[in-house]
Coordinates of C-alpha atoms and ligand atoms in Angstrom, one line a residue:
M491 CA -11.0 9.6 -3.8
A492 CA -11.1 10.3 -0.1
V493 CA -10.6 7.2 2.0
R494 CA -13.6 6.3 4.2
V495 CA -12.9 5.7 7.8
L496 CA -15.3 4.6 10.5
I497 CA -14.2 5.5 14.0
T498 CA -16.2 3.9 16.8
G499 CA -16.3 5.9 20.0
V500 CA -15.6 9.1 18.0
T501 CA -17.1 11.2 20.8
G502 CA -14.4 10.0 23.2
F503 CA -11.0 11.4 24.1
V504 CA -9.0 9.5 21.4
G505 CA -11.8 9.4 18.9
S506 CA -12.1 13.2 18.8
H507 CA -8.3 13.5 18.2
L508 CA -8.3 10.8 15.6
A509 CA -11.2 12.4 13.8
E510 CA -9.3 15.7 13.6
Y511 CA -6.2 13.9 12.3
A512 CA -8.2 11.9 9.7
L513 CA -10.0 15.0 8.4
A514 CA -6.6 16.7 8.1
Q515 CA -5.5 13.8 5.9
G516 CA -8.5 14.4 3.6
A517 CA -10.4 11.3 4.8
E518 CA -14.2 11.0 4.8
V519 CA -14.9 10.4 8.5
W520 CA -17.8 8.4 9.9
G521 CA -18.3 7.9 13.6
S522 CA -20.6 6.0 15.9
C523 CA -22.2 7.6 18.9
R524 CA -25.0 6.8 21.3
W525 CA -28.1 8.9 21.9
R526 CA -26.8 9.8 25.3
S527 CA -23.1 10.4 24.3
K528 CA -21.7 13.7 25.3
T529 CA -20.6 15.5 22.0
E530 CA -18.5 18.3 23.5
N531 CA -15.3 16.7 22.2
I532 CA -16.5 16.8 18.6
D533 CA -18.8 19.8 18.5
H534 CA -16.2 21.8 16.6
L535 CA -16.1 19.1 13.9
R536 CA -19.8 18.4 13.7
D537 CA -20.4 19.7 10.2
Q538 CA -17.4 17.6 8.8
L539 CA -18.4 14.3 10.3
H540 CA -21.0 11.7 9.4
L541 CA -22.5 10.4 12.7
V542 CA -24.5 7.2 13.1
E543 CA -26.3 6.3 16.3
C544 CA -25.2 2.9 17.4
D545 CA -24.9 0.9 20.7
L546 CA -22.2 -1.5 19.6
R547 CA -23.5 -4.2 21.9
D548 CA -26.5 -4.6 19.5
L549 CA -25.6 -6.6 16.5
S550 CA -28.4 -5.3 14.2
S551 CA -27.3 -1.7 15.0
V552 CA -23.7 -2.6 14.1
H553 CA -24.9 -4.0 10.7
H554 CA -26.7 -0.7 10.1
L555 CA -23.6 1.3 11.1
V556 CA -21.2 -0.6 8.8
E557 CA -23.6 -0.6 5.9
Q558 CA -24.1 3.2 6.2
A559 CA -20.4 4.0 6.5
S560 CA -19.2 1.4 4.0
P561 CA -15.6 2.0 5.3
E562 CA -12.2 1.1 3.9
Y563 CA -10.7 1.6 7.4
I564 CA -12.3 0.9 10.8
V565 CA -10.7 2.1 14.1
H566 CA -12.6 0.4 16.9
L567 CA -12.0 2.8 19.8
A568 CA -15.4 2.5 21.6
A569 CA -15.0 0.8 25.0
Q570 CA -15.5 1.0 28.7
S571 CA -12.1 2.6 28.9
F572 CA -11.4 3.2 32.5
V573 CA -9.4 0.7 34.5
A574 CA -10.7 1.8 37.9
S575 CA -14.4 1.5 36.9
S576 CA -13.7 -2.0 35.8
W577 CA -13.2 -3.1 39.4
H578 CA -16.8 -2.0 40.2
T579 CA -18.3 -3.2 36.9
P580 CA -16.3 -6.2 35.8
A581 CA -19.1 -8.0 34.0
E582 CA -20.2 -4.8 32.1
T583 CA -16.6 -4.1 31.1
L584 CA -16.0 -7.6 29.8
Y585 CA -19.3 -7.6 28.0
T586 CA -19.1 -4.2 26.4
N587 CA -15.5 -4.6 25.3
S588 CA -15.7 -8.1 23.9
I589 CA -19.2 -8.1 22.5
S590 CA -18.8 -4.7 20.7
Q591 CA -15.7 -6.0 18.9
V592 CA -17.2 -9.4 18.0
N593 CA -20.3 -7.7 16.6
L594 CA -18.1 -5.5 14.3
L595 CA -15.9 -8.5 13.2
E596 CA -19.0 -10.7 12.5
T597 CA -20.4 -7.8 10.5
I598 CA -17.4 -7.5 8.2
R599 CA -16.5 -11.2 8.0
P600 CA -18.9 -12.3 5.2
G601 CA -17.3 -9.9 2.6
K602 CA -13.8 -10.7 3.8
T603 CA -12.2 -10.3 0.3
D604 CA -12.9 -6.5 0.4
A605 CA -13.1 -6.3 4.2
P606 CA -12.0 -2.9 5.7
R607 CA -8.6 -2.7 7.4
F608 CA -9.4 -3.0 11.1
L609 CA -7.5 -1.5 14.0
A610 CA -8.2 -3.5 17.2
I611 CA -7.4 -1.3 20.1
G612 CA -5.7 -3.1 23.0
S613 CA -3.7 -1.6 25.8
S614 CA -0.4 -1.8 27.7
E615 CA -2.5 -2.8 30.6
E616 CA -2.6 -6.3 29.0
Y617 CA 1.0 -6.8 30.1
G618 CA 0.0 -6.3 33.7
K619 CA 2.5 -7.9 36.0
V620 CA 6.0 -7.3 34.5
F621 CA 9.3 -8.4 36.0
D622 CA 12.2 -6.0 36.1
D623 CA 14.3 -8.1 33.7
E624 CA 11.4 -7.8 31.1
L625 CA 11.7 -4.0 30.8
P626 CA 11.3 -2.3 28.4
I627 CA 8.3 -4.4 27.3
K628 CA 8.2 -5.8 23.8
E629 CA 5.2 -7.3 22.0
T630 CA 6.5 -10.8 22.7
N631 CA 6.2 -10.3 26.5
A632 CA 3.8 -12.5 28.4
L633 CA 0.3 -11.1 29.1
R634 CA -0.4 -11.2 32.8
P635 CA -3.4 -8.8 33.2
L636 CA -4.1 -7.4 36.6
S637 CA -7.6 -5.9 36.2
P638 CA -11.0 -6.7 34.7
Y639 CA -10.3 -4.0 32.1
A640 CA -7.0 -5.6 31.2
V641 CA -8.6 -9.0 30.7
S642 CA -11.2 -7.4 28.4
K643 CA -8.4 -5.9 26.3
V644 CA -6.6 -9.2 26.1
T645 CA -9.8 -10.6 24.9
Q646 CA -10.1 -8.0 22.1
D647 CA -6.5 -8.5 21.2
L648 CA -6.6 -12.3 20.9
M649 CA -10.0 -12.1 19.2
G650 CA -8.3 -9.9 16.5
Y651 CA -5.6 -12.5 16.2
Q652 CA -8.2 -15.3 15.9
Y653 CA -10.2 -13.5 13.2
F654 CA -7.1 -12.8 11.2
Q655 CA -6.0 -16.5 11.4
S656 CA -9.4 -18.0 10.9
Y657 CA -10.8 -15.7 8.2
G658 CA -7.8 -13.7 6.9
L659 CA -9.4 -10.4 7.9
P660 CA -6.9 -7.5 7.7
I661 CA -6.8 -6.8 11.4
I662 CA -3.9 -4.9 12.9
R663 CA -3.6 -5.0 16.7
T664 CA -2.3 -2.2 18.9
R665 CA -1.1 -1.9 22.5
A666 CA -0.8 1.8 23.2
F667 CA 0.8 2.7 26.6
N668 CA -0.7 5.7 28.5
H669 CA -1.7 8.6 26.3
E670 CA -2.8 12.0 27.6
G671 CA -3.6 15.5 26.4
P672 CA -6.5 18.0 26.2
R673 CA -10.0 16.4 26.5
R674 CA -8.8 13.5 28.6
G675 CA -11.5 12.5 31.1
D676 CA -10.9 13.8 34.6
V677 CA -11.0 10.3 36.0
F678 CA -7.5 9.7 34.5
V679 CA -4.7 10.8 36.8
T680 CA -2.9 13.5 34.7
S681 CA -6.2 15.2 33.7
N682 CA -7.4 14.8 37.2
F683 CA -4.4 16.6 38.7
A684 CA -4.7 19.3 36.0
R685 CA -8.3 19.9 36.8
Q686 CA -7.7 20.1 40.6
V687 CA -4.9 22.6 40.0
A688 CA -7.1 24.7 37.6
E689 CA -9.9 24.7 40.2
I690 CA -7.5 25.7 43.0
E691 CA -6.2 28.6 40.8
A692 CA -9.8 29.7 40.2
G693 CA -10.5 29.7 44.0
K694 CA -13.1 26.9 43.6
R695 CA -11.5 24.5 46.0
P696 CA -9.0 24.7 48.9
P697 CA -5.3 24.4 48.0
V698 CA -5.1 20.6 48.6
I699 CA -4.6 18.0 45.8
H700 CA -6.1 14.5 46.4
V701 CA -3.8 11.8 45.1
G702 CA -3.7 8.0 44.8
N703 CA -0.6 5.8 44.2
L704 CA 2.3 8.2 43.4
K705 CA 4.9 5.5 43.0
A706 CA 3.5 3.8 39.9
R707 CA 5.5 4.6 36.8
R708 CA 4.0 4.9 33.4
D709 CA 5.2 5.4 29.8
Y710 CA 3.4 8.5 28.6
T711 CA 2.8 9.7 25.0
D712 CA 0.8 12.6 23.7
V713 CA -2.6 11.5 22.3
R714 CA -1.9 13.5 19.1
D715 CA 1.2 11.3 18.5
I716 CA -0.8 8.1 19.2
V717 CA -3.5 8.9 16.6
R718 CA -0.8 9.6 14.1
G719 CA 0.6 6.2 14.9
Y720 CA -2.8 4.6 14.5
W721 CA -3.2 6.2 11.1
R722 CA 0.3 4.9 10.0
L723 CA -0.8 1.4 11.0
L724 CA -4.0 1.7 9.1
E725 CA -2.1 2.6 6.0
S726 CA 0.8 0.2 6.2
G727 CA 0.7 -2.0 9.4
E728 CA 1.0 -5.7 8.8
P729 CA -2.3 -7.6 9.3
G730 CA -2.2 -10.1 12.1
E731 CA 0.6 -8.3 13.8
V732 CA 0.5 -6.4 17.1
Y733 CA 2.3 -3.1 17.8
N734 CA 3.2 -1.2 21.0
L735 CA 2.8 2.6 20.8
C736 CA 4.9 4.3 23.5
S737 CA 7.7 6.7 24.2
G738 CA 10.2 4.4 25.9
R739 CA 10.4 6.7 29.0
A740 CA 8.6 6.2 32.3
W741 CA 7.3 9.0 34.5
A742 CA 6.5 8.3 38.1
I743 CA 3.0 9.7 38.9
Q744 CA 4.9 11.8 41.6
E745 CA 6.8 13.5 38.7
V746 CA 3.5 14.3 36.9
L747 CA 2.2 15.8 40.2
D748 CA 5.5 17.8 40.7
F749 CA 5.2 19.2 37.1
M750 CA 1.6 20.4 37.7
L751 CA 2.5 21.9 41.1
T752 CA 5.5 23.8 39.6
G753 CA 3.3 25.0 36.7
S754 CA 0.6 26.2 39.0
R755 CA -0.1 29.9 39.6
V756 CA -0.7 29.1 43.3
R757 CA 2.2 28.3 45.6
G758 CA 2.2 26.0 48.6
I759 CA -0.5 23.5 47.4
A760 CA -0.6 20.5 49.8
T761 CA -1.2 16.9 48.8
K762 CA -3.4 14.4 50.6
E763 CA -3.7 10.6 49.9
D764 CA -7.2 9.5 49.2
P765 CA -7.7 5.7 49.9
A766 CA -10.6 5.7 47.3
R767 CA -8.0 6.3 44.6
L768 CA -5.9 3.2 45.4
R769 CA -6.7 0.0 43.5
P770 CA -6.7 -3.7 44.7
S771 CA -3.7 -4.4 42.5
D772 CA -1.9 -1.8 40.5
V773 CA 0.7 -2.3 37.9
P774 CA 3.9 -0.8 39.3
V775 CA 5.9 -0.1 36.1
L776 CA 4.8 0.0 32.5
L777 CA 7.7 0.9 30.2
G778 CA 7.4 0.0 26.5
D779 CA 9.7 -0.7 23.6
A780 CA 8.4 0.9 20.3
G781 CA 11.1 -0.6 18.1
K782 CA 8.6 -2.7 16.1
I783 CA 6.3 0.0 15.0
E784 CA 9.3 2.3 14.2
R785 CA 10.8 -0.4 12.0
T786 CA 7.5 -1.2 10.3
V787 CA 5.9 2.2 9.6
G788 CA 8.5 4.7 10.8
W789 CA 6.5 6.0 13.7
R790 CA 7.9 7.5 16.9
P791 CA 6.5 10.1 19.2
A792 CA 7.4 13.7 18.4
I793 CA 5.7 15.7 21.2
D794 CA 7.5 16.2 24.5
F795 CA 5.4 15.0 27.5
S796 CA 6.0 18.3 29.3
K797 CA 4.1 20.0 26.5
T798 CA 1.3 17.5 26.8
L799 CA 1.0 18.2 30.5
A800 CA 1.1 22.0 29.9
D801 CA -1.6 21.8 27.2
T802 CA -3.8 19.6 29.6
L803 CA -3.5 22.2 32.3
D804 CA -4.4 25.0 29.9
Y805 CA -7.4 22.9 28.7
W806 CA -8.7 22.7 32.3
R807 CA -8.0 26.4 32.9
E808 CA -10.2 27.3 29.9
R809 CA -13.0 25.1 31.2
T810 CA -12.9 26.1 34.8
Ligands
LIG227 O1 -20.3 6.1 26.5 P1 -20.5 7.1 25.3 O2 -21.9 7.0 24.8 O3 -20.1 8.5 25.7 O4 -19.5 6.7 24.1 C1 -18.2 6.1 24.4 C2 -18.0 4.9 23.5 N1 -18.8 3.7 24.0 C3 -19.7 3.1 23.2 N2 -20.1 3.3 22.0 C4 -21.1 2.5 21.5 N3 -21.6 1.4 22.2 C5 -21.2 1.2 23.4 N4 -21.7 0.1 24.1 C6 -20.2 2.0 24.0 N5 -19.5 2.0 25.2 C7 -18.6 3.1 25.2 O5 -16.6 4.7 23.6 C8 -17.1 7.0 23.9 O6 -17.4 7.6 22.7 C9 -16.0 5.9 23.7 C10 -15.0 5.8 24.8 O7 -14.3 7.1 25.0 P2 -13.3 7.3 26.2 O8 -13.9 6.8 27.4 O9 -13.0 8.8 26.1 O10 -12.1 6.4 25.8 P3 -10.7 6.8 25.1 O11 -9.8 7.3 26.1 O12 -11.0 7.6 23.9 O13 -10.2 5.3 24.7 C11 -10.3 4.9 23.3 C12 -9.7 3.5 23.3 C13 -10.5 2.5 24.2 O14 -10.6 1.3 23.5 C14 -9.6 2.3 25.4 O15 -9.8 1.1 26.1 C15 -8.2 2.4 24.8 O16 -8.4 3.4 23.7 O17 -7.3 2.8 25.7

């Protein structure tokens, strides 16, 4: 019998890749979307997915969603996912990210003996301020969040811990570091650079790339590796535990930019700093240790990040 998986936020960047992966594993895939959700990421999968309309902030809609899908696995991806937006909408970010998850957990709690295995999606942003002697970051590191988004993810993470402790729900918590690839929203830096380069190549904008903080260093993994890791955790992660997903190598944003410029078909593209792209406090370095997930479920990334960047650039070239 095919395993039934419910993916909240299936229309999003990660959701669409996870849906592809789950279908390839032979799973029956259910997903939540909103009436206004853009479906371009999943249009190619439409006839293989069961879609249920649901705003996760509404408890009765969440009851309906879970009843319809009757899942054995839930991957709760839906969120206000963008750090930069969270500075402008802190209340909405905290509300959406915490209330959506508590609605799901309250819905599965009464039948806890046969409750679905639940993946709570945190983020490396939860670590926030990290000192040099704490690198690479293990799951035991202190959480010192530096943005409203990060606080919302700490809330989701600790809520997962509390529901596991209080009710024994099979909740596995994740803290993925940056993940990129085709379909990434253009508000995220790698995708944004790729889109700008593709538009310059197409003659749609002058040969100048607008940039923010190029010094920040991030641990990047391909989204296709991340969803494979999520699936391994669904199958055999330890409930109550938390897992980093990362590559263990940090790229400066400057290196990402250099890669895009070198790969561009236009020579001599200039860069210009845009103050609107700088944040009130930015995490300088995020570099993770993926030893725990590797020991537990045998996962490690397989796709080189230069391929991720090249595929992202091609994605924007096709769309431009
Ligand atoms: O905003 P929509 O309608 O396009 O749908 C987004 C969905 N979403 C919601 N779904 C139901 N009720 C809500 N109140 C609600 N708010 C947002 O979450 C979309 O389908 C998904 C977010 O997709 P992306 O922004 O592309 O996020 P991404 O990169 O796939 O991140 C997945 C997870 C998130 O928890 C992030 O915080 C984490 O990975 O890094």
